[in-house]
mmCIF file of C-alpha atoms in Angstrom:
data_model
loop_
_atom_site.group_PDB
_atom_site.id
_atom_site.type_symbol
_atom_site.label_atom_id
_atom_site.label_comp_id
_atom_site.label_asym_id
_atom_site.label_seq_id
_atom_site.Cartn_x
_atom_site.Cartn_y
_atom_site.Cartn_z
ATOM 1 C CA UNK A 1 99.742 129.302 70.271
ATOM 2 C CA UNK A 2 97.942 132.263 68.712
ATOM 3 C CA UNK A 3 95.519 134.251 70.789
ATOM 4 C CA UNK A 4 92.690 133.501 68.361
ATOM 5 C CA UNK A 5 92.950 129.789 69.116
ATOM 6 C CA UNK A 6 92.432 130.377 72.825
ATOM 7 C CA UNK A 7 89.118 132.224 72.502
ATOM 8 C CA UNK A 8 86.111 130.714 74.244
ATOM 9 C CA UNK A 9 83.723 129.130 71.760
ATOM 10 C CA UNK A 10 80.150 128.854 73.032
ATOM 11 C CA UNK A 11 78.490 127.815 69.718
ATOM 12 C CA UNK A 12 78.609 124.088 70.685
ATOM 13 C CA UNK A 13 76.701 124.539 73.961
ATOM 14 C CA UNK A 14 73.547 122.429 74.233
ATOM 15 C CA UNK A 15 71.167 124.368 76.494
ATOM 16 C CA UNK A 16 68.429 121.753 76.845
ATOM 17 C CA UNK A 17 69.731 118.176 76.306
ATOM 18 C CA UNK A 18 67.095 115.704 75.146
ATOM 19 C CA UNK A 19 67.893 113.199 77.902
ATOM 20 C CA UNK A 20 69.703 113.297 81.239
ATOM 21 C CA UNK A 21 73.345 112.543 80.681
ATOM 22 C CA UNK A 22 75.235 110.843 83.498
ATOM 23 C CA UNK A 23 78.735 109.636 84.251
ATOM 24 C CA UNK A 24 79.659 106.123 83.107
ATOM 25 C CA UNK A 25 79.950 104.909 86.691
ATOM 26 C CA UNK A 26 77.157 106.975 88.264
ATOM 27 C CA UNK A 27 75.003 103.886 88.999
ATOM 28 C CA UNK A 28 77.927 102.461 91.025
ATOM 29 C CA UNK A 29 78.421 105.586 93.165
ATOM 30 C CA UNK A 30 76.518 106.736 96.244
ATOM 31 C CA UNK A 31 75.554 110.135 94.819
ATOM 32 C CA UNK A 32 74.584 111.475 98.245
ATOM 33 C CA UNK A 33 78.261 111.271 99.319
ATOM 34 C CA UNK A 34 79.632 113.024 96.226
ATOM 35 C CA UNK A 35 81.543 115.413 96.051
ATOM 36 C CA UNK A 36 84.209 113.503 97.921
ATOM 37 C CA UNK A 37 85.999 114.871 100.963
ATOM 38 C CA UNK A 38 89.434 114.532 99.316
ATOM 39 C CA UNK A 39 91.691 117.510 98.584
ATOM 40 C CA UNK A 40 91.456 118.821 94.997
ATOM 41 C CA UNK A 41 93.562 116.569 92.724
ATOM 42 C CA UNK A 42 93.912 113.633 95.144
ATOM 43 C CA UNK A 43 94.860 110.314 93.611
ATOM 44 C CA UNK A 44 92.397 108.241 95.634
ATOM 45 C CA UNK A 45 89.468 109.482 93.510
ATOM 46 C CA UNK A 46 91.298 108.318 90.396
ATOM 47 C CA UNK A 47 91.915 104.930 92.054
ATOM 48 C CA UNK A 48 88.205 104.536 92.826
ATOM 49 C CA UNK A 49 87.456 105.521 89.203
ATOM 50 C CA UNK A 50 89.911 102.874 87.976
ATOM 51 C CA UNK A 51 88.350 100.234 90.297
ATOM 52 C CA UNK A 52 84.860 101.009 88.910
ATOM 53 C CA UNK A 53 86.225 100.868 85.351
ATOM 54 C CA UNK A 54 87.796 97.478 86.154
ATOM 55 C CA UNK A 55 84.620 95.926 87.527
ATOM 56 C CA UNK A 56 82.528 97.147 84.582
ATOM 57 C CA UNK A 57 84.958 96.389 81.721
ATOM 58 C CA UNK A 58 87.898 94.157 82.670
ATOM 59 C CA UNK A 59 86.449 91.380 84.810
ATOM 60 C CA UNK A 60 83.432 89.085 84.673
ATOM 61 C CA UNK A 61 82.792 88.939 88.426
ATOM 62 C CA UNK A 62 79.102 89.819 89.037
ATOM 63 C CA UNK A 63 78.588 93.025 90.986
ATOM 64 C CA UNK A 64 76.526 91.213 93.633
ATOM 65 C CA UNK A 65 79.547 89.107 94.589
ATOM 66 C CA UNK A 66 81.952 92.010 95.124
ATOM 67 C CA UNK A 67 82.636 93.209 98.673
ATOM 68 C CA UNK A 68 84.593 96.473 99.205
ATOM 69 C CA UNK A 69 86.405 96.561 102.557
ATOM 70 C CA UNK A 70 88.493 99.520 103.623
ATOM 71 C CA UNK A 71 90.515 100.402 106.664
ATOM 72 C CA UNK A 72 91.240 103.728 108.326
ATOM 73 C CA UNK A 73 92.702 106.661 106.420
ATOM 74 C CA UNK A 74 91.699 108.872 103.514
ATOM 75 C CA UNK A 75 91.343 105.821 101.280
ATOM 76 C CA UNK A 76 89.165 104.194 103.974
ATOM 77 C CA UNK A 77 86.302 106.291 102.728
ATOM 78 C CA UNK A 78 86.253 104.366 99.442
ATOM 79 C CA UNK A 79 83.768 101.787 100.708
ATOM 80 C CA UNK A 80 81.323 104.583 101.500
ATOM 81 C CA UNK A 81 81.461 106.122 98.008
ATOM 82 C CA UNK A 82 80.977 102.894 96.100
ATOM 83 C CA UNK A 83 77.414 101.563 95.824
ATOM 84 C CA UNK A 84 78.388 97.913 96.426
ATOM 85 C CA UNK A 85 78.438 95.761 99.563
ATOM 86 C CA UNK A 86 81.067 97.222 101.849
ATOM 87 C CA UNK A 87 82.476 97.580 105.306
ATOM 88 C CA UNK A 88 84.651 100.275 106.913
ATOM 89 C CA UNK A 89 86.818 98.110 109.200
ATOM 90 C CA UNK A 90 88.914 98.867 112.277
ATOM 91 C CA UNK A 91 92.414 100.314 111.856
ATOM 92 C CA UNK A 92 94.508 97.683 110.092
ATOM 93 C CA UNK A 93 91.816 95.014 110.338
ATOM 94 C CA UNK A 94 90.355 95.155 106.833
ATOM 95 C CA UNK A 95 92.074 91.917 105.770
ATOM 96 C CA UNK A 96 90.811 89.779 108.769
ATOM 97 C CA UNK A 97 87.247 90.909 108.021
ATOM 98 C CA UNK A 98 87.634 90.036 104.330
ATOM 99 C CA UNK A 99 89.220 86.675 105.206
ATOM 100 C CA UNK A 100 86.218 85.804 107.345
ATOM 101 C CA UNK A 101 83.785 86.660 104.542
ATOM 102 C CA UNK A 102 85.847 84.736 102.006
ATOM 103 C CA UNK A 103 85.978 81.587 104.157
ATOM 104 C CA UNK A 104 82.272 81.684 105.076
ATOM 105 C CA UNK A 105 81.113 82.491 101.503
ATOM 106 C CA UNK A 106 83.718 81.334 98.962
ATOM 107 C CA UNK A 107 81.695 82.883 96.092
ATOM 108 C CA UNK A 108 82.362 86.409 97.339
ATOM 109 C CA UNK A 109 85.302 88.400 95.939
ATOM 110 C CA UNK A 110 86.565 90.771 98.653
ATOM 111 C CA UNK A 111 88.401 93.855 97.393
ATOM 112 C CA UNK A 112 90.355 95.829 99.943
ATOM 113 C CA UNK A 113 90.974 99.486 99.111
ATOM 114 C CA UNK A 114 93.204 100.939 101.782
ATOM 115 C CA UNK A 115 96.324 102.946 102.338
ATOM 116 C CA UNK A 116 99.956 102.160 103.069
ATOM 117 C CA UNK A 117 99.630 103.307 106.677
ATOM 118 C CA UNK A 118 96.710 101.000 107.323
ATOM 119 C CA UNK A 119 97.930 97.899 105.504
ATOM 120 C CA UNK A 120 101.665 98.137 106.166
ATOM 121 C CA UNK A 121 102.160 99.664 109.575
ATOM 122 C CA UNK A 122 99.426 98.445 111.901
ATOM 123 C CA UNK A 123 98.044 95.781 109.559
ATOM 124 C CA UNK A 124 101.331 94.306 108.333
ATOM 125 C CA UNK A 125 100.928 91.063 110.286
ATOM 126 C CA UNK A 126 97.484 90.445 108.862
ATOM 127 C CA UNK A 127 98.648 91.123 105.290
ATOM 128 C CA UNK A 128 101.619 88.783 105.693
ATOM 129 C CA UNK A 129 99.446 85.940 106.978
ATOM 130 C CA UNK A 130 96.688 86.424 104.393
ATOM 131 C CA UNK A 131 99.361 86.266 101.661
ATOM 132 C CA UNK A 132 100.911 83.172 103.291
ATOM 133 C CA UNK A 133 97.570 81.323 103.330
ATOM 134 C CA UNK A 134 96.822 82.525 99.741
ATOM 135 C CA UNK A 135 93.268 83.654 100.561
ATOM 136 C CA UNK A 136 91.318 84.664 97.459
ATOM 137 C CA UNK A 137 91.178 88.452 97.747
ATOM 138 C CA UNK A 138 92.360 91.546 95.950
ATOM 139 C CA UNK A 139 94.275 94.183 97.911
ATOM 140 C CA UNK A 140 94.521 97.637 96.308
ATOM 141 C CA UNK A 141 97.048 99.609 98.361
ATOM 142 C CA UNK A 142 97.099 103.368 97.757
ATOM 143 C CA UNK A 143 100.711 104.299 98.506
ATOM 144 C CA UNK A 144 101.180 108.059 98.995
ATOM 145 C CA UNK A 145 104.385 107.748 101.053
ATOM 146 C CA UNK A 146 103.015 109.608 104.101
ATOM 147 C CA UNK A 147 100.276 109.448 106.762
ATOM 148 C CA UNK A 148 98.071 111.923 104.899
ATOM 149 C CA UNK A 149 94.914 111.987 107.005
ATOM 150 C CA UNK A 150 96.521 112.700 110.413
ATOM 151 C CA UNK A 151 98.669 115.619 109.154
ATOM 152 C CA UNK A 152 101.770 114.297 107.449
ATOM 153 C CA UNK A 153 103.734 112.132 109.919
ATOM 154 C CA UNK A 154 106.328 109.784 108.469
ATOM 155 C CA UNK A 155 105.001 106.405 107.306
ATOM 156 C CA UNK A 156 106.864 103.129 106.705
ATOM 157 C CA UNK A 157 106.923 104.099 102.996
ATOM 158 C CA UNK A 158 108.450 107.587 103.341
ATOM 159 C CA UNK A 159 111.710 107.649 101.353
ATOM 160 C CA UNK A 160 115.116 108.404 102.949
ATOM 161 C CA UNK A 161 115.683 112.157 103.136
ATOM 162 C CA UNK A 162 112.028 113.185 102.693
ATOM 163 C CA UNK A 163 110.711 115.779 105.102
ATOM 164 C CA UNK A 164 107.545 115.220 107.049
ATOM 165 C CA UNK A 165 105.979 116.674 110.188
ATOM 166 C CA UNK A 166 107.828 114.199 112.466
ATOM 167 C CA UNK A 167 111.079 114.182 110.424
ATOM 168 C CA UNK A 168 111.804 117.915 109.847
ATOM 169 C CA UNK A 169 115.518 117.305 108.968
ATOM 170 C CA UNK A 170 114.823 114.424 106.575
ATOM 171 C CA UNK A 171 113.976 110.812 107.239
ATOM 172 C CA UNK A 172 116.914 108.573 108.212
ATOM 173 C CA UNK A 173 115.409 105.049 108.229
ATOM 174 C CA UNK A 174 114.722 102.973 105.100
ATOM 175 C CA UNK A 175 111.286 102.524 103.499
ATOM 176 C CA UNK A 176 109.390 99.380 102.610
ATOM 177 C CA UNK A 177 109.153 98.195 99.018
ATOM 178 C CA UNK A 178 105.509 97.147 99.301
ATOM 179 C CA UNK A 179 105.454 94.852 96.287
ATOM 180 C CA UNK A 180 108.614 93.140 97.637
ATOM 181 C CA UNK A 181 106.941 92.552 101.003
ATOM 182 C CA UNK A 182 103.827 91.076 99.366
ATOM 183 C CA UNK A 183 105.769 88.757 97.036
ATOM 184 C CA UNK A 184 108.128 87.626 99.825
ATOM 185 C CA UNK A 185 105.117 86.627 101.933
ATOM 186 C CA UNK A 186 103.586 84.534 99.168
ATOM 187 C CA UNK A 187 101.205 86.717 97.116
ATOM 188 C CA UNK A 188 100.499 85.039 93.762
ATOM 189 C CA UNK A 189 99.681 88.185 91.727
ATOM 190 C CA UNK A 190 101.468 91.496 92.185
ATOM 191 C CA UNK A 191 101.365 94.707 90.183
ATOM 192 C CA UNK A 192 102.351 98.348 90.659
ATOM 193 C CA UNK A 193 101.052 101.350 88.714
ATOM 194 C CA UNK A 194 100.967 105.083 89.282
ATOM 195 C CA UNK A 195 97.731 107.089 89.157
ATOM 196 C CA UNK A 196 98.846 108.493 85.808
ATOM 197 C CA UNK A 197 98.532 105.048 84.103
ATOM 198 C CA UNK A 198 94.755 104.720 84.373
ATOM 199 C CA UNK A 199 93.975 102.034 81.802
ATOM 200 C CA UNK A 200 96.903 99.826 82.816
ATOM 201 C CA UNK A 201 95.826 100.156 86.435
ATOM 202 C CA UNK A 202 92.186 99.269 85.636
ATOM 203 C CA UNK A 203 93.305 96.228 83.606
ATOM 204 C CA UNK A 204 95.602 95.080 86.438
ATOM 205 C CA UNK A 205 92.743 95.372 88.964
ATOM 206 C CA UNK A 206 90.512 93.336 86.600
ATOM 207 C CA UNK A 207 93.184 90.667 86.223
ATOM 208 C CA UNK A 208 93.735 90.575 89.973
ATOM 209 C CA UNK A 209 90.021 90.028 90.633
ATOM 210 C CA UNK A 210 89.844 87.228 88.056
ATOM 211 C CA UNK A 211 92.982 85.617 89.554
ATOM 212 C CA UNK A 212 92.260 82.844 92.085
ATOM 213 C CA UNK A 213 94.395 83.647 95.112
ATOM 214 C CA UNK A 214 95.950 86.576 96.891
ATOM 215 C CA UNK A 215 96.536 89.467 94.484
ATOM 216 C CA UNK A 216 98.250 92.673 95.475
ATOM 217 C CA UNK A 217 98.055 95.901 93.467
ATOM 218 C CA UNK A 218 100.077 98.896 94.585
ATOM 219 C CA UNK A 219 98.955 102.321 93.404
ATOM 220 C CA UNK A 220 101.527 105.123 93.649
ATOM 221 C CA UNK A 221 99.379 108.134 94.453
ATOM 222 C CA UNK A 222 100.059 111.824 95.022
ATOM 223 C CA UNK A 223 99.655 113.447 98.430
ATOM 224 C CA UNK A 224 100.555 116.967 97.278
ATOM 225 C CA UNK A 225 99.142 118.610 100.401
ATOM 226 C CA UNK A 226 101.188 116.781 103.039
ATOM 227 C CA UNK A 227 104.063 115.149 101.077
ATOM 228 C CA UNK A 228 104.513 117.396 98.026
ATOM 229 C CA UNK A 229 104.270 120.688 99.887
ATOM 230 C CA UNK A 230 106.948 119.850 102.475
ATOM 231 C CA UNK A 231 109.336 118.430 99.836
ATOM 232 C CA UNK A 232 108.884 121.161 97.154
ATOM 233 C CA UNK A 233 107.269 118.776 94.674
ATOM 234 C CA UNK A 234 104.461 121.147 93.709
ATOM 235 C CA UNK A 235 100.762 120.554 93.341
ATOM 236 C CA UNK A 236 98.881 117.527 92.011
ATOM 237 C CA UNK A 237 99.590 118.439 88.377
ATOM 238 C CA UNK A 238 103.324 118.678 89.021
ATOM 239 C CA UNK A 239 103.358 115.398 90.906
ATOM 240 C CA UNK A 240 101.449 113.532 88.174
ATOM 241 C CA UNK A 241 103.813 114.948 85.530
ATOM 242 C CA UNK A 242 106.679 113.631 87.680
ATOM 243 C CA UNK A 243 105.044 110.155 87.708
ATOM 244 C CA UNK A 244 104.710 110.374 83.921
ATOM 245 C CA UNK A 245 108.401 111.253 83.556
ATOM 246 C CA UNK A 246 109.966 108.770 85.996
ATOM 247 C CA UNK A 247 107.859 105.625 85.535
ATOM 248 C CA UNK A 248 109.771 102.651 84.100
ATOM 249 C CA UNK A 249 107.495 100.013 82.527
ATOM 250 C CA UNK A 250 108.789 96.519 83.386
ATOM 251 C CA UNK A 251 107.676 93.021 82.590
ATOM 252 C CA UNK A 252 107.730 89.835 84.658
ATOM 253 C CA UNK A 253 110.604 88.481 82.537
ATOM 254 C CA UNK A 254 112.733 91.559 83.084
ATOM 255 C CA UNK A 255 112.619 91.184 86.840
ATOM 256 C CA UNK A 256 112.934 87.425 87.323
ATOM 257 C CA UNK A 257 114.122 86.616 90.830
ATOM 258 C CA UNK A 258 115.929 89.919 91.383
ATOM 259 C CA UNK A 259 113.074 91.783 93.030
ATOM 260 C CA UNK A 260 115.484 94.564 94.036
ATOM 261 C CA UNK A 261 115.033 95.887 90.491
ATOM 262 C CA UNK A 262 111.579 97.118 91.520
ATOM 263 C CA UNK A 263 112.893 99.522 94.189
ATOM 264 C CA UNK A 264 111.559 103.079 94.055
ATOM 265 C CA UNK A 265 114.320 105.711 94.047
ATOM 266 C CA UNK A 266 114.045 109.152 95.580
ATOM 267 C CA UNK A 267 116.422 112.122 95.584
ATOM 268 C CA UNK A 268 116.199 115.047 98.012
ATOM 269 C CA UNK A 269 114.991 118.132 96.163
ATOM 270 C CA UNK A 270 114.171 116.287 92.907
ATOM 271 C CA UNK A 271 111.478 113.937 94.147
ATOM 272 C CA UNK A 272 111.033 110.443 92.815
ATOM 273 C CA UNK A 273 113.625 109.591 90.168
ATOM 274 C CA UNK A 274 112.617 106.004 89.310
ATOM 275 C CA UNK A 275 109.283 104.179 89.736
ATOM 276 C CA UNK A 276 109.205 100.745 88.104
ATOM 277 C CA UNK A 277 105.644 99.867 87.089
ATOM 278 C CA UNK A 278 103.993 96.831 85.601
ATOM 279 C CA UNK A 279 102.850 93.377 86.581
ATOM 280 C CA UNK A 280 105.696 91.958 88.667
ATOM 281 C CA UNK A 281 104.345 88.486 89.371
ATOM 282 C CA UNK A 282 101.581 86.330 87.920
ATOM 283 C CA UNK A 283 101.910 82.714 89.066
ATOM 284 C CA UNK A 284 100.306 80.527 86.456
ATOM 285 C CA UNK A 285 100.954 77.202 88.231
ATOM 286 C CA UNK A 286 99.493 78.731 91.375
ATOM 287 C CA UNK A 287 98.685 76.834 94.537
ATOM 288 C CA UNK A 288 95.034 76.348 95.423
ATOM 289 C CA UNK A 289 93.444 79.201 97.285
ATOM 290 C CA UNK A 290 92.450 78.853 100.927
ATOM 291 C CA UNK A 291 88.676 78.363 100.900
ATOM 292 C CA UNK A 292 88.918 75.593 98.279
ATOM 293 C CA UNK A 293 91.421 73.750 100.470
ATOM 294 C CA UNK A 294 89.117 74.058 103.491
ATOM 295 C CA UNK A 295 86.271 72.488 101.442
ATOM 296 C CA UNK A 296 88.591 69.703 100.243
ATOM 297 C CA UNK A 297 89.774 68.912 103.792
ATOM 298 C CA UNK A 298 86.180 68.872 105.075
ATOM 299 C CA UNK A 299 84.986 66.472 102.374
ATOM 300 C CA UNK A 300 88.045 64.223 102.825
ATOM 301 C CA UNK A 301 87.429 63.783 106.552
ATOM 302 C CA UNK A 302 83.653 63.365 106.325
ATOM 303 C CA UNK B 1 75.645 120.582 84.269
ATOM 304 C CA UNK B 2 77.030 122.155 81.134
ATOM 305 C CA UNK B 3 76.693 120.043 77.975
ATOM 306 C CA UNK B 4 78.701 120.587 74.776
ATOM 307 C CA UNK B 5 78.217 118.567 71.605
ATOM 308 C CA UNK B 6 80.814 118.137 68.861
ATOM 309 C CA UNK B 7 79.388 119.411 65.555
ATOM 310 C CA UNK B 8 80.680 116.467 63.486
ATOM 311 C CA UNK B 9 81.488 113.561 65.823
ATOM 312 C CA UNK B 10 78.259 114.144 67.809
ATOM 313 C CA UNK B 11 79.666 113.123 71.181
ATOM 314 C CA UNK B 12 78.948 115.099 74.352
ATOM 315 C CA UNK B 13 81.367 116.474 76.964
ATOM 316 C CA UNK B 14 79.583 117.209 80.228
ATOM 317 C CA UNK B 15 81.087 119.205 83.093
ATOM 318 C CA UNK B 16 79.366 119.080 86.474
ATOM 319 C CA UNK B 17 80.067 122.280 88.431
ATOM 320 C CA UNK B 18 78.549 120.823 91.677
ATOM 321 C CA UNK B 19 81.250 118.116 91.821
ATOM 322 C CA UNK B 20 84.304 119.941 90.408
ATOM 323 C CA UNK B 21 86.941 121.191 92.845
ATOM 324 C CA UNK B 22 89.098 123.045 90.326
ATOM 325 C CA UNK B 23 92.247 120.950 90.597
ATOM 326 C CA UNK B 24 93.018 121.572 86.912
ATOM 327 C CA UNK B 25 94.100 118.029 86.046
ATOM 328 C CA UNK B 26 91.729 117.738 83.063
ATOM 329 C CA UNK B 27 92.868 121.132 81.742
ATOM 330 C CA UNK B 28 96.567 120.237 82.074
ATOM 331 C CA UNK B 29 96.353 116.728 80.596
ATOM 332 C CA UNK B 30 93.988 117.564 77.663
ATOM 333 C CA UNK B 31 96.202 116.950 74.608
ATOM 334 C CA UNK B 32 94.314 119.435 72.442
ATOM 335 C CA UNK B 33 94.039 122.206 75.075
ATOM 336 C CA UNK B 34 90.249 122.275 74.867
ATOM 337 C CA UNK B 35 89.386 122.983 78.461
ATOM 338 C CA UNK B 36 89.819 126.017 80.701
ATOM 339 C CA UNK B 37 88.761 127.548 84.033
ATOM 340 C CA UNK B 38 85.456 129.339 84.370
ATOM 341 C CA UNK B 39 85.114 133.073 85.114
ATOM 342 C CA UNK B 40 82.480 132.560 87.839
ATOM 343 C CA UNK B 41 82.845 130.518 91.025
ATOM 344 C CA UNK B 42 80.604 127.610 91.934
ATOM 345 C CA UNK B 43 78.654 127.438 95.170
ATOM 346 C CA UNK B 44 81.659 126.045 97.158
ATOM 347 C CA UNK B 45 83.929 128.844 95.882
ATOM 348 C CA UNK B 46 86.013 126.860 93.407
ATOM 349 C CA UNK B 47 86.947 128.098 89.899
ATOM 350 C CA UNK B 48 85.637 125.091 87.993
ATOM 351 C CA UNK B 49 86.640 123.478 84.705
ATOM 352 C CA UNK B 50 84.687 124.338 81.553
ATOM 353 C CA UNK B 51 84.787 123.253 77.916
ATOM 354 C CA UNK B 52 86.097 126.204 75.891
ATOM 355 C CA UNK B 53 86.896 124.825 72.416
ATOM 356 C CA UNK B 54 84.706 121.795 71.718
ATOM 357 C CA UNK B 55 85.565 121.728 68.015
ATOM 358 C CA UNK B 56 89.147 120.618 68.867
ATOM 359 C CA UNK B 57 88.000 117.633 71.012
ATOM 360 C CA UNK B 58 89.215 114.245 69.764
ATOM 361 C CA UNK B 59 87.307 112.041 72.267
ATOM 362 C CA UNK B 60 90.442 110.671 73.923
ATOM 363 C CA UNK B 61 88.808 110.282 77.366
ATOM 364 C CA UNK B 62 91.882 111.718 79.121
ATOM 365 C CA UNK B 63 89.756 114.241 81.077
ATOM 366 C CA UNK B 64 87.348 111.587 82.338
ATOM 367 C CA UNK B 65 90.236 109.289 83.386
ATOM 368 C CA UNK B 66 92.229 111.974 85.125
ATOM 369 C CA UNK B 67 89.318 113.504 87.060
ATOM 370 C CA UNK B 68 89.309 112.358 90.721
ATOM 371 C CA UNK B 69 85.834 113.724 91.432
ATOM 372 C CA UNK B 70 83.715 112.205 88.594
ATOM 373 C CA UNK B 71 82.964 115.767 87.472
ATOM 374 C CA UNK B 72 83.710 115.578 83.729
ATOM 375 C CA UNK B 73 82.731 112.816 81.341
ATOM 376 C CA UNK B 74 82.273 111.868 77.701
ATOM 377 C CA UNK B 75 78.914 110.586 76.481
ATOM 378 C CA UNK B 76 78.801 108.639 73.249
ATOM 379 C CA UNK B 77 75.103 107.763 73.198
ATOM 380 C CA UNK B 78 74.338 109.903 70.100
ATOM 381 C CA UNK B 79 77.419 108.944 68.088
ATOM 382 C CA UNK B 80 76.334 107.317 64.787
ATOM 383 C CA UNK B 81 77.477 103.692 64.616
ATOM 384 C CA UNK B 82 79.940 102.645 61.884
ATOM 385 C CA UNK B 83 78.733 100.153 59.329
#
């Protein structure tokens, strides 16, 4: 590109705008808490942005009926930044809290924004049983493949060979495929997207909230400070370019019953080499969700 | 807040230097290479993102979607409606 094209052009600057301009989602944010505490370029901010885009554009659930619950971790702060009803639950116990709210008030739509360490290491039992009962909730799991908040220890999602603070010679045990775990336990809607695919992610969150039953949305995020730095994957820009390069869009028909096709592949030194994304499961002849069945049983025995 | 208006399409691009952390995602993923870093630091010491060449902007919303800190956005309130 010529040097003339890269000159700074100040002729379009508006010094005194006629009205106060604000971000599209500014009325849904607690402005006192912004700027966020996240590292520059973190994917959790993009996930919150996609969630706000989903509840304004891609779903018809009223904002008064949405409850944001989050667990412990970097992504646990999400309930504090969003100006909706919310609760910052105990470590791993975001799903039990949301289940209680859903059973007591079936109109409410709980949305759980939490990390892989919170939902899949300490809270795995709760997630499995909420999926088994098919409770009407949306789980947005921000998967950054490491325990980011506590300093980069290895998580149940860290790929084989990846270095972390507690595995300095490379990890030797196998990681979870989070979507596989959720589908195996009975989730009726399951999707996976990276933080690069913003619109697809927002649409999937909107569809998951409209869906009656347990919906699970996995967001592949970048932890460039604790995961990327130790594995030579570069900064947030390099990691998002990697997501753009290695994502493989898949449809429900492509996968069928062979859920092994959705496995994430990782090579030492290269980073992720294959991330299948898309909506993996959307059960149309779905079973009734849990609170409706409770009401039915109560009226039958009355 | 720094507001730029496109001379023909009449949309605004607003960069908020109190929220920006200078991660450079909007600059890297802008398809028309409109954005750049500022020369001066903001109050937290970050080199923030600024609009440099507004005439090239095509209103693709990539900067707003990529930003994790809600610091840059597109405003279409003054765009004339199509008949």
